[in-house]
Short mmCIF file of C-alpha atoms (C1' of nucleotides) in Angstrom, two decimals:
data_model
loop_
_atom_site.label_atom_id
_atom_site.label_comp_id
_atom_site.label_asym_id
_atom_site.label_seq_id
_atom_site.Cartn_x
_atom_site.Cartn_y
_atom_site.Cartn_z
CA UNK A 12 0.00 0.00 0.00
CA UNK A 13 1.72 3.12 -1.02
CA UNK A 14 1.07 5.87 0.99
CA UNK A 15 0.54 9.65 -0.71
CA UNK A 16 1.44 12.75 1.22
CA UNK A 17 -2.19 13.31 2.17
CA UNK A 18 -2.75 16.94 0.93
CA UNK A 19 -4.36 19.97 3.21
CA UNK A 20 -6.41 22.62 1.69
CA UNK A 21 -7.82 26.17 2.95
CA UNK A 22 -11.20 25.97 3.93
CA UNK A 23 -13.82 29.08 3.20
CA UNK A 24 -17.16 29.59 3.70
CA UNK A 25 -18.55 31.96 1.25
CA UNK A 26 -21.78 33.97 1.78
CA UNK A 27 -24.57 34.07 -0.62
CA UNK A 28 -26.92 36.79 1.40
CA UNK A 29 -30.36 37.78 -0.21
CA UNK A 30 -32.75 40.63 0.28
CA UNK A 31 -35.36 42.31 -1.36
CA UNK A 32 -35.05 46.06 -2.20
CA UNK A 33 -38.21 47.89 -3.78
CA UNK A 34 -38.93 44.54 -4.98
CA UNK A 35 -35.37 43.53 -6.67
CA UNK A 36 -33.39 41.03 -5.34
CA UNK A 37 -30.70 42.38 -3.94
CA UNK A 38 -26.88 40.11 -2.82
CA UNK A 39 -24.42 41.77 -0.78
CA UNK A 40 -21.38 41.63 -2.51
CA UNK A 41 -17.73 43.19 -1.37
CA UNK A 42 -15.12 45.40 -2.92
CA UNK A 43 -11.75 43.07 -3.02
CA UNK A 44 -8.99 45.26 -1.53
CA UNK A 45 -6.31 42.51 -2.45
CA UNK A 46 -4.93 40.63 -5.38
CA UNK A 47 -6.31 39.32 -6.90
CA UNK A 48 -9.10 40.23 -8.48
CA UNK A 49 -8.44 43.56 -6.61
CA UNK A 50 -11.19 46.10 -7.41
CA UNK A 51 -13.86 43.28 -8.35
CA UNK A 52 -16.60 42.49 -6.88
CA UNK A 53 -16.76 38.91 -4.67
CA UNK A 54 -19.22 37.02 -2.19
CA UNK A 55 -18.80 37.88 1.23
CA UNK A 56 -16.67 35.36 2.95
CA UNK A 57 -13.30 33.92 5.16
CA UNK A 58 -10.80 31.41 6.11
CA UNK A 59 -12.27 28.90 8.68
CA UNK A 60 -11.04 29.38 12.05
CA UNK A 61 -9.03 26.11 14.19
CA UNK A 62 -12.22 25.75 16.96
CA UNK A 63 -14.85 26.31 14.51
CA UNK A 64 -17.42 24.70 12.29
CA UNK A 65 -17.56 25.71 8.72
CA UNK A 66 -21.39 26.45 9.57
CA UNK A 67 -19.82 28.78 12.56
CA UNK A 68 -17.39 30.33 10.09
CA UNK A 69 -20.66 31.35 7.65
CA UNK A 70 -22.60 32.39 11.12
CA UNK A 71 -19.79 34.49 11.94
CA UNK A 72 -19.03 36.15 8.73
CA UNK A 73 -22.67 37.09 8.10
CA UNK A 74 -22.52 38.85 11.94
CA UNK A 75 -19.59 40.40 10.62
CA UNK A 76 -21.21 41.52 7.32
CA UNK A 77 -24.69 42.56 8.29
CA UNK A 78 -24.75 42.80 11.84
CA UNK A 79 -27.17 40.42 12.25
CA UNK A 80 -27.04 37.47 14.66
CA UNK A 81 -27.32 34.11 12.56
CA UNK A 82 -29.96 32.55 14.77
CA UNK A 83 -31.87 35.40 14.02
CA UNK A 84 -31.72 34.33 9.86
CA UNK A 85 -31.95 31.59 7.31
CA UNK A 86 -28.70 30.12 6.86
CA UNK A 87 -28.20 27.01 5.09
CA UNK A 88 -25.36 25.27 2.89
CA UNK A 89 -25.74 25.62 -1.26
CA UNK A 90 -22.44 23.06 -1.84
CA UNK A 91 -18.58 22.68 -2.02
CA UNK A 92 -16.28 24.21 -4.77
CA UNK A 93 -13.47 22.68 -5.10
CA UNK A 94 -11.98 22.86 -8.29
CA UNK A 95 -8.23 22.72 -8.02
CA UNK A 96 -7.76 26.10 -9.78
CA UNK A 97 -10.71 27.91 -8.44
CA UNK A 98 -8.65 30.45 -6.21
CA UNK A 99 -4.92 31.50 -8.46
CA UNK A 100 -2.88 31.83 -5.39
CA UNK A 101 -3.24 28.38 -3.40
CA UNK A 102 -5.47 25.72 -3.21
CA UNK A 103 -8.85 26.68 -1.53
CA UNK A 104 -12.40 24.68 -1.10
CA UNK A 105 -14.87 26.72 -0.12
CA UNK A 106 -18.27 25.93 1.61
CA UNK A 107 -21.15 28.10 0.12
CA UNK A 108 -23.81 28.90 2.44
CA UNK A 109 -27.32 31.07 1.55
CA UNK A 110 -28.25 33.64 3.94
CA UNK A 111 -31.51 35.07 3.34
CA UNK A 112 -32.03 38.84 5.39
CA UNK A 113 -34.96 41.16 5.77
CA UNK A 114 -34.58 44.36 4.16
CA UNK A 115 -31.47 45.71 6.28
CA UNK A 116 -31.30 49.53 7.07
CA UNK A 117 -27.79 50.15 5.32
CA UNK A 118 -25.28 47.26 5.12
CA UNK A 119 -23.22 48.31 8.13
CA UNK A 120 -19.85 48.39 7.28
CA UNK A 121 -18.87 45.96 10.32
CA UNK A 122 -15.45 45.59 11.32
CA UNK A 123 -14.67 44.78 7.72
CA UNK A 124 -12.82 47.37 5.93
CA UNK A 125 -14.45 46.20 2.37
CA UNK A 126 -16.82 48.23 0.94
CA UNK A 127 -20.38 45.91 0.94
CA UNK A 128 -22.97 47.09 -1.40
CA UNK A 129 -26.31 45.19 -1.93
CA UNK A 130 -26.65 45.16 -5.63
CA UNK A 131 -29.42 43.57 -7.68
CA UNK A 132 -28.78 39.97 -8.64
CA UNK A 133 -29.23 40.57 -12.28
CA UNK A 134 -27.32 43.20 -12.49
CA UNK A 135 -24.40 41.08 -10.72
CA UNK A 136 -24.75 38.29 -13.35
CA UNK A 137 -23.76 40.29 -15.80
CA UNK A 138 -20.91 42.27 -14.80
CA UNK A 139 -19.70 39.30 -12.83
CA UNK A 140 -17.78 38.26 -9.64
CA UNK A 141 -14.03 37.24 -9.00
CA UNK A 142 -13.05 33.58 -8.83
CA UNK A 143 -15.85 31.11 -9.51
CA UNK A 144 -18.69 32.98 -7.70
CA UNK A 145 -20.77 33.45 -10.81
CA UNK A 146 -21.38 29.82 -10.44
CA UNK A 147 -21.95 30.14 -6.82
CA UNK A 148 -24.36 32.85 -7.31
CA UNK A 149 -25.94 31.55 -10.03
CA UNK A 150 -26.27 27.88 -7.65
CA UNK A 151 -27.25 29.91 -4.63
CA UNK A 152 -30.40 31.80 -6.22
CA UNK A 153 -31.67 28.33 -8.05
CA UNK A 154 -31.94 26.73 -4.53
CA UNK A 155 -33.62 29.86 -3.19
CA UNK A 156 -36.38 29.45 -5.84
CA UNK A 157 -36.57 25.75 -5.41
CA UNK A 158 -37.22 26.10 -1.54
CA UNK A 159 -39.69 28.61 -2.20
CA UNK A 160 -41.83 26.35 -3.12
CA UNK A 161 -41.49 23.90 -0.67
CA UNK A 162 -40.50 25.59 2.31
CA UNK A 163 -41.40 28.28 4.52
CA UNK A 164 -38.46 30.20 3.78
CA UNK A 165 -40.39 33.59 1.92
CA UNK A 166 -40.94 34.63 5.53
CA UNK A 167 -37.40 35.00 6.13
CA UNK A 168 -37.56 37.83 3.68
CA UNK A 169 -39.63 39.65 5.92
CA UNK A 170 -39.52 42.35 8.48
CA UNK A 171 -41.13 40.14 11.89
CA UNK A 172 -44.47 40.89 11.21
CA UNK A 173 -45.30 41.63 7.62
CA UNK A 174 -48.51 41.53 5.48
CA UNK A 175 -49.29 38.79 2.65
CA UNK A 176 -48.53 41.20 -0.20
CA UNK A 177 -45.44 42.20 1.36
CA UNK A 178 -44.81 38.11 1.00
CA UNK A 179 -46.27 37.73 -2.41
CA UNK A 180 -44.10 40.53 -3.18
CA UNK A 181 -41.22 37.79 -2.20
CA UNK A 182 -42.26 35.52 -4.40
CA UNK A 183 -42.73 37.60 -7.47
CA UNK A 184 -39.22 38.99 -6.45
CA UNK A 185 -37.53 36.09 -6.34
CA UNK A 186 -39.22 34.07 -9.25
CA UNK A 187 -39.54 37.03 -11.41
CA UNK A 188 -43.30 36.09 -11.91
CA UNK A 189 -46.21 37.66 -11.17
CA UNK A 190 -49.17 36.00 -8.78
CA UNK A 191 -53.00 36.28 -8.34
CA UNK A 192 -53.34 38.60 -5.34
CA UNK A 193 -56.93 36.97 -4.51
CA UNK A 194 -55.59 33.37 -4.86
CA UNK A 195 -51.65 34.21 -3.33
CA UNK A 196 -53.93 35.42 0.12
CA UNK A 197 -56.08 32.28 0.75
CA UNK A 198 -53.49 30.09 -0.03
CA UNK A 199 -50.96 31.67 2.50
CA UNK A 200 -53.31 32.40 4.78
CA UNK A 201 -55.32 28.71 4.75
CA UNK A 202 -51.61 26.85 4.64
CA UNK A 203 -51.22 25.37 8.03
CA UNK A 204 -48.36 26.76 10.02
CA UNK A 205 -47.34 29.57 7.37
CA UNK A 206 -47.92 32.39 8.77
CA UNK A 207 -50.38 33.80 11.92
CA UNK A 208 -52.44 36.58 12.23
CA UNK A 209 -51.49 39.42 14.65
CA UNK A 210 -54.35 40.89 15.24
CA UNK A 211 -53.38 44.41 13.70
CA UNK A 212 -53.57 46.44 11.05
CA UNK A 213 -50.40 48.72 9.34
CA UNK A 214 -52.43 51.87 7.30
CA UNK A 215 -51.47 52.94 3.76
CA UNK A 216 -50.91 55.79 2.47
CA UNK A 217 -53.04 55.14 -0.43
CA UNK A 218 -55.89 52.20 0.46
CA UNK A 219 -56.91 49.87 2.76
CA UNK A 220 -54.82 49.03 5.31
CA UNK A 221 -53.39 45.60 5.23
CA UNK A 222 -54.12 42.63 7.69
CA UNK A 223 -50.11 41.98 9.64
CA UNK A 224 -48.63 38.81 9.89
CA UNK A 225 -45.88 37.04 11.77
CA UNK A 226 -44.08 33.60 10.50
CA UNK A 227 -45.95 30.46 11.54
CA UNK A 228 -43.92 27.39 13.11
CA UNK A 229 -44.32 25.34 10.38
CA UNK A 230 -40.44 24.71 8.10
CA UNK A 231 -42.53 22.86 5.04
CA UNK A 232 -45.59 23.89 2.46
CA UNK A 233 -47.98 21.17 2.09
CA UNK A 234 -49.36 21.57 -0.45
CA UNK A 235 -46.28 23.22 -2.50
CA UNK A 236 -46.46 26.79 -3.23
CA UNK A 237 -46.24 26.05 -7.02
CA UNK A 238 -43.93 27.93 -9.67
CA UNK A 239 -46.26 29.14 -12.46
CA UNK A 240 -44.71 26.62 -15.80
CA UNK A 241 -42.80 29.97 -17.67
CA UNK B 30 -4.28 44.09 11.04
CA UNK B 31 -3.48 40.47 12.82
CA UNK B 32 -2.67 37.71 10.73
CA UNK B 33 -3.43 34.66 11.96
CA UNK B 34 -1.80 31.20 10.27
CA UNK B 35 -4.32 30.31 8.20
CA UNK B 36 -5.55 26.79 9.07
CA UNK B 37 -5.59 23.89 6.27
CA UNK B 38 -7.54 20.75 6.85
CA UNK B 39 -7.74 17.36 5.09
CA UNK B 40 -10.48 16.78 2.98
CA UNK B 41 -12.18 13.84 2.25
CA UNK B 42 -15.25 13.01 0.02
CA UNK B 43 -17.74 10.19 1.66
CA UNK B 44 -20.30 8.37 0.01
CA UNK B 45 -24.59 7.54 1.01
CA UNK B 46 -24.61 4.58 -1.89
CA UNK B 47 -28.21 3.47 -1.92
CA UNK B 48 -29.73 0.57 -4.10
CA UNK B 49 -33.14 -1.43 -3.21
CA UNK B 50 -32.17 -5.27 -2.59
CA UNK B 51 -35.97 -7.25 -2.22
CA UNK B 52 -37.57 -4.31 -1.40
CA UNK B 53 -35.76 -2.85 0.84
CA UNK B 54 -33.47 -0.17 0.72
CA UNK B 55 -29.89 -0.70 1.45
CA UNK B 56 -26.48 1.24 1.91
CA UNK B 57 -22.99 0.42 1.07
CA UNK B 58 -21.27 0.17 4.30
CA UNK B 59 -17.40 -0.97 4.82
CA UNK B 60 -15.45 -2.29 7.55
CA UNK B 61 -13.15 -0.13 9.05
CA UNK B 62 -9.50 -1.69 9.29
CA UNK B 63 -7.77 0.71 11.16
CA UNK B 64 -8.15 2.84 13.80
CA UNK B 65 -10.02 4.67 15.30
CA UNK B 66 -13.02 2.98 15.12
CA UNK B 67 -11.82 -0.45 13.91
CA UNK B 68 -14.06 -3.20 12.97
CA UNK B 69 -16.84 -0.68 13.22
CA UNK B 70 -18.81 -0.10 9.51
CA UNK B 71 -18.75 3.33 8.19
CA UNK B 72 -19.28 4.78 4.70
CA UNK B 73 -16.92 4.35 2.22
CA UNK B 74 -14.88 7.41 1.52
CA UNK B 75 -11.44 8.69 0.46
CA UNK B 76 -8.91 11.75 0.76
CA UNK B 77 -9.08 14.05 -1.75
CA UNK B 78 -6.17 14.07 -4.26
CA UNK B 79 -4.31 17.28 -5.62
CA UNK B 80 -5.40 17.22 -9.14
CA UNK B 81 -8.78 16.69 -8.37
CA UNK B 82 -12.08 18.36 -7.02
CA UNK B 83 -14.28 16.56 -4.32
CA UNK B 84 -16.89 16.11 -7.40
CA UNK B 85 -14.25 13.65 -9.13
CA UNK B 86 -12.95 12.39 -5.14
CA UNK B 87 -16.50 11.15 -5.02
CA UNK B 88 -16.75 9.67 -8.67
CA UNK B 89 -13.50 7.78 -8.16
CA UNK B 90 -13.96 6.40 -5.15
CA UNK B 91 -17.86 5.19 -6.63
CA UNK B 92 -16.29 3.37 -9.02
CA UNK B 93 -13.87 1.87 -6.56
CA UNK B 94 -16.18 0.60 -4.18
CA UNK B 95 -18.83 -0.41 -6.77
CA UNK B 96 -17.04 -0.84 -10.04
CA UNK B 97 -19.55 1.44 -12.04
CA UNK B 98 -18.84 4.50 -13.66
CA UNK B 99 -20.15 7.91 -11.53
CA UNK B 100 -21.22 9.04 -15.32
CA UNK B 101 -24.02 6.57 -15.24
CA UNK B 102 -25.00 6.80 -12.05
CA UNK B 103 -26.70 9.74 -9.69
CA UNK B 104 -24.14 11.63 -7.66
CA UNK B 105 -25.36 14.76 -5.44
CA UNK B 106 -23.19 16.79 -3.12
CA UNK B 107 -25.33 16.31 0.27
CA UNK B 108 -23.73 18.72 2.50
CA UNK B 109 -20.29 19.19 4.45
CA UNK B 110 -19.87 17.89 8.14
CA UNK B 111 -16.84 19.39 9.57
CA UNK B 112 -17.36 19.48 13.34
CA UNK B 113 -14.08 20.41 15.14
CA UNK B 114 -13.46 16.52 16.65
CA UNK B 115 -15.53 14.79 14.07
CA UNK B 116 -12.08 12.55 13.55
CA UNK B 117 -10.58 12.05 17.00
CA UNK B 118 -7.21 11.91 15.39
CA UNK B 119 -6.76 15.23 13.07
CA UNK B 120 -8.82 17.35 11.57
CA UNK B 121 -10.93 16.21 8.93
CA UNK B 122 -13.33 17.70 6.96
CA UNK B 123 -15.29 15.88 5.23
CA UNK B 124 -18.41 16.35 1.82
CA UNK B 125 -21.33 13.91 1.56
CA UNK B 126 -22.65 12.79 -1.93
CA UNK B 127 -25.37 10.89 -2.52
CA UNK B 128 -25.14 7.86 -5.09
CA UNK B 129 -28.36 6.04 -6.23
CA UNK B 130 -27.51 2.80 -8.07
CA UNK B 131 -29.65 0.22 -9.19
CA UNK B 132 -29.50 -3.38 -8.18
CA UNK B 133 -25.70 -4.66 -8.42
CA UNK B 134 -25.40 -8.14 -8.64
CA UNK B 135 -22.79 -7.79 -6.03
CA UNK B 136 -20.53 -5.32 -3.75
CA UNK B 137 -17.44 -5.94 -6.03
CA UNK B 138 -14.83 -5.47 -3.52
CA UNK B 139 -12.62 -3.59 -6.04
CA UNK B 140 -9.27 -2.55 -5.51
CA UNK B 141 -9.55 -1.77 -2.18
CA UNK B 142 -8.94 -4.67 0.64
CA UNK B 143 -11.62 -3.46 3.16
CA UNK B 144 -14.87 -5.51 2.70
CA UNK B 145 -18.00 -3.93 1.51
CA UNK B 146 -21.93 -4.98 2.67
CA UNK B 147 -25.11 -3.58 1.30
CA UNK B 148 -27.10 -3.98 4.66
CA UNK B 149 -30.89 -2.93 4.76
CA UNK B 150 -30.93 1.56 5.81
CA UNK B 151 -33.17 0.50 8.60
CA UNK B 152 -30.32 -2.09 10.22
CA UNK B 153 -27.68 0.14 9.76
CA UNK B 154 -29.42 3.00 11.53
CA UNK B 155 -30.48 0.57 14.69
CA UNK B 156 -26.46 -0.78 14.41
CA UNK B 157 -24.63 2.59 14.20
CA UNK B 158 -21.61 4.22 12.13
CA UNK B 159 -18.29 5.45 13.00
CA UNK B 160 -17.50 9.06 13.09
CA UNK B 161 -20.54 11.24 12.50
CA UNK B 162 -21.91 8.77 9.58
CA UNK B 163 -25.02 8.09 11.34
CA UNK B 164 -25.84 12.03 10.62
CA UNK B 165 -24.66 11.76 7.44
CA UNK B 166 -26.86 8.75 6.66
CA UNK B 167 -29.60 10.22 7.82
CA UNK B 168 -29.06 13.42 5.96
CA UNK B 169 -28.84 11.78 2.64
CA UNK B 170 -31.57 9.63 2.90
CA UNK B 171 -33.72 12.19 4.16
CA UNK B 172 -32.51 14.04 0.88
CA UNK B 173 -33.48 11.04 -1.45
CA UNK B 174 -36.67 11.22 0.08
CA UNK B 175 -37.34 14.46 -1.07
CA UNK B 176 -35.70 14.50 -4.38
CA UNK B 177 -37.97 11.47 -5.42
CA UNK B 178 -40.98 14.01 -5.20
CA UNK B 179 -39.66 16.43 -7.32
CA UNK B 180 -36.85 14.65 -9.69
CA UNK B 181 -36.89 11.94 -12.02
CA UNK B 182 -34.27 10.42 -9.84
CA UNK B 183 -36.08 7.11 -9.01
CA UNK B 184 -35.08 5.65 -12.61
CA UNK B 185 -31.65 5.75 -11.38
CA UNK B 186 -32.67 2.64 -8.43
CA UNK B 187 -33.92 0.75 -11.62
CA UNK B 188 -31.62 -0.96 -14.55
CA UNK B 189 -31.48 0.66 -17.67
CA UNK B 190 -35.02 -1.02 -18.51
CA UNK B 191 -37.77 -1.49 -15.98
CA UNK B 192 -41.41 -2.14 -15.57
CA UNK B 193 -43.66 0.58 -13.64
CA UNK B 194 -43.98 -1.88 -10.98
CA UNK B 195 -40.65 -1.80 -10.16
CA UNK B 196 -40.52 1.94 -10.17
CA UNK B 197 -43.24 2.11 -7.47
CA UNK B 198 -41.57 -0.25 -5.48
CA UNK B 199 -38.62 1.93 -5.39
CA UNK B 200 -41.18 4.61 -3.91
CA UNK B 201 -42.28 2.57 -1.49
CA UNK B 202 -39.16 1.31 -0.13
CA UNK B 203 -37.71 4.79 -0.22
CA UNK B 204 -40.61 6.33 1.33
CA UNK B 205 -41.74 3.24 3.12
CA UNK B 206 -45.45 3.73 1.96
CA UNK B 207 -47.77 1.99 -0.22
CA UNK B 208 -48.59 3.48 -3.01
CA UNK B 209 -52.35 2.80 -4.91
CA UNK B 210 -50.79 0.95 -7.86
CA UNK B 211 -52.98 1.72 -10.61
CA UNK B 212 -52.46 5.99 -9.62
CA UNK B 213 -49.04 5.47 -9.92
CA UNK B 214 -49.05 3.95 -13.13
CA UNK B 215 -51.34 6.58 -14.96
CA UNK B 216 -49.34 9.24 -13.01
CA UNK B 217 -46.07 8.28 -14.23
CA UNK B 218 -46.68 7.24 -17.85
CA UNK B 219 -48.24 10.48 -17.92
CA UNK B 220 -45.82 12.61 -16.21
CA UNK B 221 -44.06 14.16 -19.79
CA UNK B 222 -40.67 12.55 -19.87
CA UNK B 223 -40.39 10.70 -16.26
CA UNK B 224 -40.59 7.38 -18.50
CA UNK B 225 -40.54 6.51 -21.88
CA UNK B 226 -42.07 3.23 -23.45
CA UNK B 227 -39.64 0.44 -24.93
CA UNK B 228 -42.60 -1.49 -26.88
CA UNK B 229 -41.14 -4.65 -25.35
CA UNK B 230 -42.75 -6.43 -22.67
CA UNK B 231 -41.37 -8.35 -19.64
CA UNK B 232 -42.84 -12.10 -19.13
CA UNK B 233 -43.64 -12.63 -15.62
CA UNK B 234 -43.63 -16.10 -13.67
CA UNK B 235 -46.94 -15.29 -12.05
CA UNK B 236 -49.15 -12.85 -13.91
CA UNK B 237 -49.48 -10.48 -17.12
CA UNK B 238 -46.62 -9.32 -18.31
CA UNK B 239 -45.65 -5.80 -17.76
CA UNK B 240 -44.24 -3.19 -20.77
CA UNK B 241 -41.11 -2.16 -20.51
CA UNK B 242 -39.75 1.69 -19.92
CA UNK B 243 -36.77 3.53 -19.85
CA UNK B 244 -35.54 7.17 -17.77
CA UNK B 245 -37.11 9.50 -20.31
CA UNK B 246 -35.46 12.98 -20.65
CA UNK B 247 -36.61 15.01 -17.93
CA UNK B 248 -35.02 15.97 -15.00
CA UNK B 249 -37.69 17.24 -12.38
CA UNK B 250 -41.09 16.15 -12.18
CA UNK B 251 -43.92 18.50 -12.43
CA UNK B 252 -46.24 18.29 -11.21
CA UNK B 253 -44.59 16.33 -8.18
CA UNK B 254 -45.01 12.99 -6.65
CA UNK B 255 -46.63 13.82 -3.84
CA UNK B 256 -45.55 11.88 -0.45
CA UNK B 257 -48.53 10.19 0.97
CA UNK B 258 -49.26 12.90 4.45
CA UNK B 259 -48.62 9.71 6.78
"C1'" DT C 7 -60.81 -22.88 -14.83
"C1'" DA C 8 -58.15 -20.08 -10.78
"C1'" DA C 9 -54.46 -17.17 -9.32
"C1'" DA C 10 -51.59 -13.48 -10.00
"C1'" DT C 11 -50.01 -9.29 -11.68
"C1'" DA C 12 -50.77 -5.29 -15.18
"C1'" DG C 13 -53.37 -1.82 -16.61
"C1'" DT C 14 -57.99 1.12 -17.51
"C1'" DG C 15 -62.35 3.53 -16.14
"C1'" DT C 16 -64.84 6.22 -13.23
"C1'" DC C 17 -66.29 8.78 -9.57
"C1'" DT C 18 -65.28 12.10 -5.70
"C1'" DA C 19 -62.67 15.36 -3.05
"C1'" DT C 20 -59.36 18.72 -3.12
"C1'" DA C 21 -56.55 22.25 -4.98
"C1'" DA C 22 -55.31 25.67 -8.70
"C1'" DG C 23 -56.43 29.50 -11.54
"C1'" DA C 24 -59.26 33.13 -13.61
"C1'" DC C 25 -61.60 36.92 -12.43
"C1'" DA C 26 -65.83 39.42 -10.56
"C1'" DA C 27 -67.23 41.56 -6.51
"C1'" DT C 28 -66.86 43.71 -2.09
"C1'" DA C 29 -64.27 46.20 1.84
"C1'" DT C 30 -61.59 49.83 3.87
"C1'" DT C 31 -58.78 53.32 3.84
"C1'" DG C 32 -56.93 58.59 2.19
"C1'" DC C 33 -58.00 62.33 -0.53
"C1'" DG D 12 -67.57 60.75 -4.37
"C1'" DC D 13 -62.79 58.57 -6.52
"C1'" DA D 14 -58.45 56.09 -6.41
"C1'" DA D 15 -55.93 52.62 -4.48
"C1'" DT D 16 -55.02 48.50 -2.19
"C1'" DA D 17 -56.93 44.39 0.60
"C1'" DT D 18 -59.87 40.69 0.93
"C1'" DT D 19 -63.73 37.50 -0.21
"C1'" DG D 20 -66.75 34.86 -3.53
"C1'" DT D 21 -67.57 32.03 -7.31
"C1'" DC D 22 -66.89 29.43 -11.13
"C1'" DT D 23 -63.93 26.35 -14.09
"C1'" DT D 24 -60.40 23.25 -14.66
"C1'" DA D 25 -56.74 20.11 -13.15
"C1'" DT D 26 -55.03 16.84 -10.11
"C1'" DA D 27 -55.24 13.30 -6.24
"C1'" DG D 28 -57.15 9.31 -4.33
"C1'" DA D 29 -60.35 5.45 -3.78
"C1'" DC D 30 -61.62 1.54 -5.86
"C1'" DA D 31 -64.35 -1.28 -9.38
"C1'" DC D 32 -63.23 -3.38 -13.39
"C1'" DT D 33 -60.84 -5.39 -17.44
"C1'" DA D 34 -56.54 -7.69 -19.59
"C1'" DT D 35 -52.95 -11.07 -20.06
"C1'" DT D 36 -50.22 -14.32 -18.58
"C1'" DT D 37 -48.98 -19.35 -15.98
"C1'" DA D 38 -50.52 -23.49 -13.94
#
DNA sequence: TAAATAGTGTCTATAAGACAATATTGC
DNA sequence: GCAATATTGTCTTATAGACACTATTTA
């Protein structure tokens, strides 16, 4: 049995973090400092840490990007890259994780010096990002609209409490679809576990004032929340 | 700004391998040799190399354990499980994949010396895995559940030609329901491109014979096969 | 013929989708 | 009142599920 010097890589976890802005989705993307690809735009991200999970690494680079707390969000692994010449300098696998945020203030600077912007996802696809996170992107957003469907994940989107068009407004967002208001409201609002009723009311500038919601308990649709067919 | 050293970790890429022997579905499990954790069964798996990406890790070490090319066959990235002690002897960071195979006439024992079992999910779950495998197992099956809803994936259980019979029984040992027989056969012959007629037919000790099919060209099923609400 | 498995027909309940109608606000 | 948005009602169509029935084989 030969034995092969058993090779070590860097390990990253690299951030794919949604919003919705006036209806666009919106990823926070950085300003690389550093060769290369200095100047370019990237996918938050960072080295994993010696006491740390990569799932901690993610949980502690979105604190670090938006300044929210990770138990707070929707955080969940997209897949591994690990092409041998994905990163130039060194070999590097990196763990892509989806965040999925309300719509944030401003994103806060952090202790990061880079320069995070929240930029509409089409508009990133086609200037494009450093290294391979095109692909990541592109991977990232396809699982978003997938789980849409099946999970309970559109509330995640949301401010705490949030009305149903505010959440159709998610969908249509992030499918780039338009839905039957009439037929989007009962079906949120008879799915078991989707979302609950507050009780209150927020008023509109211009009509009636819409019904507010928080998230249900339930993680799963059943029945699906079905993509319209193109 | 303090630089830390920048931590590198081995890598290794294990593999769920799932088939349906009589019914019931099984996993390729291997005895462990060495320590830690010798004699114990745990998932076959392998280092990655330095010309290679986890992706082709997973596809080489598939076709070591089970002779068949990873072209044929389904292979999903299931997630990354890189817990600080998750290998009590270094760090070790490890990616799941998912392999679906159809009925091998045996666990060719390949090139490698350590000996290979398909043993019923159920047995192995009661029995218990070395390392973290038990999650692992549990993740991917819980992900082949839910693929089989919304993918064409459950051809890839059968041989290259199978009756509709034998697709539902893949169902129902996946999802370990039983499914109204003549629903699923109208529901899959008319699912567009889930199967595709051969025009031959299969003689049957017992009964009529059954026609033929093959994996037709679609990928994801729509609308989906809905999981019996147990 | 009976037994066994494959496949079709048919009815009912549920969900999806189109869209008219009504409700509640600010002006 | 009108404009705007929210919500409910109603009808049509598609799908799911139960289950009776027919079809094709071996013994």
């Amino acid at each position: 049995m030969t034995r092969r010097p058993r090779q070590t890589v860097a390990l990253t976890a690299d951030l794919v973090i949604l919003t919705i802005r006036e209806g666009v989705l919106c990823v926070l993307v950085v300003e690389r400092g550093n060769e290369p690809f200095a100047g370019r735009l990237a996918l938050p991200g960072g080295f994993l840490r010696g006491e740390e999970s990569l799932d901690e690494t993610a949980a502690r680079e979105l604190a670090e990007e938006t300044g929210l707390d990770a138990a707070d969000l929707h955080l969940q692994q997209v897949g591994v890259y690990s092409a041998p010449d994905r990163d130039p300098r060194q070999r590097v696998v990196t763990c892509a994780y989806l965040a999925i945020a309300p719509n944030l203030p401003l994103p806060s600077a952090g202790s990061d010096a880079r320069a995070a912007h929240w930029l509409p996802v089409d508009e990133v696809r086609r200037s494009g990002l450093a290294f391979d996170h095109d692909e990541i992107l592109r991977d990232a957003v396809e699982l978003a609209r997938a789980e849409l469907q099946f999970r309970t994940i559109a509330t995640a989107f949301c401010a705490d409490e949030f009305t149903i068009g505010e959440l159709r407004e998610v969908y249509e967002a992030v499918w780039g679809v338009e839905l039957d208001k009439p037929n989007f409201h009962r079906k949120v609002t008879e799915s078991a576990g989707f979302v609950e009723a507050t009780g209150e009311k927020r008023p509109s500038p211009n009509g009636r004032p819409a019904a507010l919601y928080r998230a249900g308990g339930a993680v799963t649709l059943s029945p699906p929340m079905m993509r319209p067919r193109s």
